[in-house]
Coordinates of C-alpha atoms in Angstrom, one line a residue:
M1 CA 125.3 106.8 123.2
S2 CA 126.1 109.4 120.7
L3 CA 124.5 112.8 120.4
P4 CA 121.8 113.3 118.1
T5 CA 122.5 115.7 115.2
R6 CA 120.8 119.0 114.9
D7 CA 118.5 117.9 112.1
H8 CA 117.4 114.9 113.8
V9 CA 116.5 117.0 116.9
R10 CA 114.8 119.5 114.9
N11 CA 112.8 116.9 112.8
V12 CA 111.8 115.2 116.2
F13 CA 110.5 118.3 117.8
A14 CA 108.5 119.3 114.3
Q15 CA 107.0 115.8 114.4
I16 CA 105.9 115.8 117.9
F17 CA 104.8 119.5 118.1
G18 CA 103.0 119.2 114.7
S19 CA 100.7 116.8 116.2
L20 CA 99.4 119.5 118.6
S21 CA 97.0 120.6 115.6
S22 CA 95.5 116.9 115.0
P23 CA 91.7 116.4 115.6
L24 CA 92.5 114.2 118.6
T25 CA 94.7 116.4 120.3
V26 CA 92.5 119.6 120.0
S27 CA 89.4 117.7 121.2
L28 CA 91.2 116.3 124.1
W29 CA 92.6 119.8 124.7
V30 CA 89.2 121.6 124.6
S31 CA 87.4 118.6 126.3
L32 CA 89.7 118.7 129.4
I33 CA 89.2 122.4 129.6
L34 CA 85.6 122.6 129.6
V35 CA 85.2 119.6 132.0
T36 CA 87.6 121.1 134.5
W37 CA 86.0 124.4 134.1
A38 CA 82.5 123.2 134.7
A39 CA 83.3 120.5 137.4
G40 CA 85.6 122.8 139.4
P41 CA 87.5 120.1 140.8
F42 CA 89.6 120.7 144.2
G43 CA 87.4 123.1 145.5
T44 CA 87.8 125.8 142.5
Y45 CA 84.4 125.6 141.7
I46 CA 83.5 127.3 145.2
A47 CA 86.6 129.5 145.5
M48 CA 86.7 131.0 141.9
E49 CA 84.3 132.7 139.8
A50 CA 83.6 131.4 136.6
L51 CA 85.8 133.4 134.3
P52 CA 89.0 133.1 136.5
R53 CA 88.3 129.4 136.8
L54 CA 88.1 128.9 132.9
G55 CA 91.4 131.0 132.8
F56 CA 93.1 128.8 135.7
W57 CA 92.1 125.4 134.2
T58 CA 92.8 126.6 130.6
A59 CA 96.5 127.3 131.7
V60 CA 97.0 124.0 133.9
V61 CA 95.7 121.8 130.9
T62 CA 97.8 123.6 128.4
V63 CA 101.1 123.5 130.4
A64 CA 100.3 119.8 130.9
I65 CA 99.6 119.0 127.4
L66 CA 102.7 121.1 126.0
G67 CA 104.7 119.6 128.8
D68 CA 103.8 116.1 127.7
H69 CA 104.8 116.8 124.1
F70 CA 108.0 118.4 125.1
V71 CA 108.9 115.3 127.4
R72 CA 108.1 112.9 124.2
A73 CA 110.1 114.9 121.9
V74 CA 113.1 115.1 124.1
T75 CA 112.9 111.3 124.7
M76 CA 112.5 110.5 121.1
A77 CA 115.6 112.6 120.2
F78 CA 117.8 110.4 122.4
I79 CA 115.9 107.0 122.3
R80 CA 114.7 105.0 119.4
P81 CA 110.7 104.4 120.0
Q82 CA 111.3 100.9 119.1
D83 CA 113.2 100.3 122.3
K84 CA 109.8 100.4 124.2
A85 CA 110.8 99.8 127.8
K86 CA 113.9 102.1 127.5
F87 CA 111.8 104.9 125.8
E88 CA 108.9 104.8 128.4
L89 CA 111.4 104.5 131.3
V90 CA 113.2 107.8 130.2
A91 CA 109.8 109.6 129.3
V92 CA 108.4 108.8 132.8
T93 CA 111.4 109.8 134.6
L94 CA 111.5 113.2 132.5
G95 CA 107.7 113.7 133.2
L96 CA 108.3 113.1 136.9
M97 CA 111.0 115.7 136.9
L98 CA 109.0 118.0 135.0
F99 CA 105.5 117.7 136.4
G100 CA 106.2 116.5 140.0
P101 CA 107.2 120.2 141.0
F102 CA 104.3 121.6 138.9
V103 CA 101.8 119.4 140.3
W104 CA 102.9 120.1 144.2
W105 CA 102.8 123.9 143.2
V106 CA 99.2 123.7 141.8
G107 CA 98.3 121.8 144.9
A108 CA 99.6 124.1 147.3
F109 CA 97.9 126.9 145.5
L110 CA 94.5 125.1 145.6
A111 CA 95.0 124.1 149.5
N112 CA 95.9 127.6 150.3
L113 CA 92.8 129.0 148.3
N114 CA 90.8 126.7 150.2
G115 CA 92.3 127.2 153.6
N116 CA 93.8 123.5 153.8
P117 CA 97.3 122.3 154.4
A118 CA 99.4 121.9 151.3
P119 CA 100.0 118.4 150.1
S120 CA 103.6 116.8 150.5
F121 CA 105.9 116.8 147.4
F122 CA 106.0 112.8 147.7
V123 CA 102.0 112.8 147.2
A124 CA 102.4 115.1 144.0
V125 CA 104.8 113.1 142.5
M126 CA 103.0 109.8 143.2
Y127 CA 99.8 111.4 141.4
V128 CA 102.2 112.3 138.4
L129 CA 103.7 108.7 138.4
L130 CA 100.1 107.3 138.3
V131 CA 99.0 109.6 135.4
C132 CA 102.3 108.6 133.5
M133 CA 101.6 104.8 133.6
V134 CA 98.1 105.4 132.7
L135 CA 99.3 107.4 129.3
V136 CA 101.9 104.6 128.8
L137 CA 99.2 101.8 128.9
L138 CA 97.1 104.1 126.6
R139 CA 99.7 104.5 124.1
R140 CA 101.0 100.7 124.0
L141 CA 97.3 99.3 123.8
T142 CA 95.3 102.0 122.2
P143 CA 96.3 102.9 118.6
E144 CA 94.6 106.2 118.5
F145 CA 96.5 107.5 121.4
R146 CA 100.0 106.4 119.9
R147 CA 102.6 108.8 119.0
P148 CA 103.2 109.4 115.0
S149 CA 106.6 107.8 115.4
Q150 CA 104.8 104.6 116.6
R151 CA 102.1 104.7 113.9
G152 CA 104.6 105.5 111.1
D153 CA 103.5 108.9 110.7
R154 CA 107.2 110.1 111.4
Y155 CA 106.7 113.7 109.7
P156 CA 104.0 116.2 109.4
G157 CA 102.2 115.9 106.0
K158 CA 103.4 112.5 105.4
I159 CA 99.7 111.0 105.8
E160 CA 98.9 113.5 102.8
L161 CA 101.4 111.7 100.3
P162 CA 100.2 109.1 98.1
E163 CA 101.8 105.6 99.1
P164 CA 105.1 104.6 97.1
R165 CA 104.4 101.8 94.3
L166 CA 106.8 99.8 96.1
M167 CA 104.5 99.2 99.1
Q168 CA 101.9 97.0 96.9
R169 CA 104.7 94.4 96.6
L170 CA 104.9 94.1 100.3
P171 CA 102.9 91.7 102.3
E172 CA 100.1 93.7 104.2
E173 CA 101.8 93.2 107.6
L174 CA 105.0 94.7 106.5
R175 CA 103.4 98.0 105.0
G176 CA 104.5 101.2 106.6
Q177 CA 107.5 103.7 106.8
I178 CA 110.2 102.6 104.5
L179 CA 113.6 102.9 106.1
R180 CA 116.0 101.6 103.5
L181 CA 116.5 99.5 100.5
S182 CA 119.5 97.1 100.1
A183 CA 120.8 95.3 97.1
D184 CA 121.4 91.8 97.3
G185 CA 122.5 90.1 94.1
H186 CA 119.2 90.1 91.9
F187 CA 117.2 90.7 95.0
V188 CA 116.4 94.0 96.8
E189 CA 115.8 93.8 100.7
V190 CA 113.1 96.3 101.7
V191 CA 113.2 97.4 105.2
T192 CA 110.2 99.0 106.8
E193 CA 109.5 99.8 110.4
H194 CA 107.5 96.5 110.9
G195 CA 110.2 94.2 109.5
S196 CA 111.9 93.2 106.0
H197 CA 111.1 91.5 102.8
R198 CA 113.2 90.4 99.7
L199 CA 111.9 91.2 96.5
R200 CA 113.3 89.8 93.1
M201 CA 113.7 93.2 91.0
R202 CA 116.7 95.4 90.0
F203 CA 117.7 97.9 92.8
I204 CA 117.3 100.9 90.5
D205 CA 113.8 99.9 89.8
A206 CA 113.0 99.4 93.5
I207 CA 114.4 103.3 94.1
G208 CA 112.1 104.5 91.4
E209 CA 109.1 102.8 93.1
T210 CA 109.8 104.8 96.2
D211 CA 108.4 108.0 95.0
P212 CA 107.4 110.5 96.6
Q213 CA 109.3 109.5 99.6
E214 CA 112.4 111.5 100.0
G215 CA 115.6 109.5 100.0
Y216 CA 119.4 109.0 98.9
C217 CA 121.8 106.5 97.9
A218 CA 124.5 106.2 100.8
H219 CA 126.3 103.6 99.1
R220 CA 126.2 101.5 95.7
S221 CA 124.0 98.8 97.5
H222 CA 122.1 100.8 99.9
W223 CA 119.4 103.7 99.8
V224 CA 117.8 105.3 102.9
T225 CA 114.8 107.5 103.3
R226 CA 115.4 110.9 104.9
A227 CA 112.7 110.3 107.5
A228 CA 114.5 107.2 108.9
I229 CA 117.8 108.7 109.5
Q230 CA 118.4 109.1 113.2
E231 CA 121.8 110.3 113.3
V232 CA 125.3 110.4 111.5
L233 CA 128.3 108.6 113.1
K234 CA 132.1 108.8 112.2
P235 CA 133.6 105.8 114.1
T236 CA 137.2 106.4 112.3
P237 CA 138.4 109.6 110.6
H238 CA 137.9 108.1 107.2
K239 CA 134.6 106.0 107.8
I240 CA 131.1 107.6 107.9
V241 CA 128.0 105.5 109.0
I242 CA 124.3 106.6 109.0
R243 CA 122.4 105.0 111.8
L244 CA 118.6 104.6 111.0
T245 CA 115.7 104.7 113.3
N246 CA 115.5 101.0 113.9
G247 CA 119.3 100.7 114.7
D248 CA 120.6 99.8 111.3
E249 CA 123.8 101.1 110.4
I250 CA 124.5 102.0 106.7
P251 CA 128.1 103.0 105.6
V252 CA 128.4 105.8 103.4
G253 CA 130.5 105.4 100.0
R254 CA 132.7 108.1 99.0
K255 CA 131.0 108.4 95.7
Y256 CA 127.8 109.3 97.5
K257 CA 129.2 111.7 99.9
P258 CA 129.0 115.0 98.1
D259 CA 125.1 114.4 97.4
L260 CA 124.5 113.7 101.2
E261 CA 126.5 116.9 102.0
A262 CA 124.5 118.9 99.7
A263 CA 121.1 117.4 101.2
G264 CA 122.5 118.8 104.8
I265 CA 122.7 115.1 106.0
L266 CA 126.2 115.1 106.5

């Protein structure tokens, strides 16, 4: 597995942590803090005064949410979200490594606060595993809980941009994030996150209808969107290939190399 480029990692982290300000995340964040503060689970209602209890659960919930976003960002930097099984396996593994010790420490702190024996590390890890599996099911079965990459909102602010005119030419089920355009005689293959479709039109006209999506010609027959670029590979000293988020590999033509370098892609 090739290492991701610096730009790819930066974009992934911006995408994931940009969702912290989404209404769903903020409402979930605030709701969890208020519920845990009011309910005082694990004996904190009796052992702590109202203000210290609010501070304690605010810290715990905040660490949990930030840690969850960090795990998803690191996973997405190396694994394509389309590889669902592999993606979730790596995410759950990282979650166990990060949250297992944290949950065990919180459990030991609360047990000491209430004069009870501390839970075993194994029990703490099992709790984390259970929560991770519930989150996996929510994200796969409930659209509102999916990450931006799984809904097509690959970059913060994309949802505010007008839809490209080219999208109106595609079947409803294929509309979404455009990954690339490829010329094939009198046809253009339009590849989105949901599949591909052939249109009878000129390549240059198809590119013109992608506005306002940012993209570049990498080859005389291939145009790619910047949001779809996962990494740049150099299999041989004289060959450069752009790998997209769906696994497609697009060769870079010598004529188009300077423009891609100027854009910071190469």
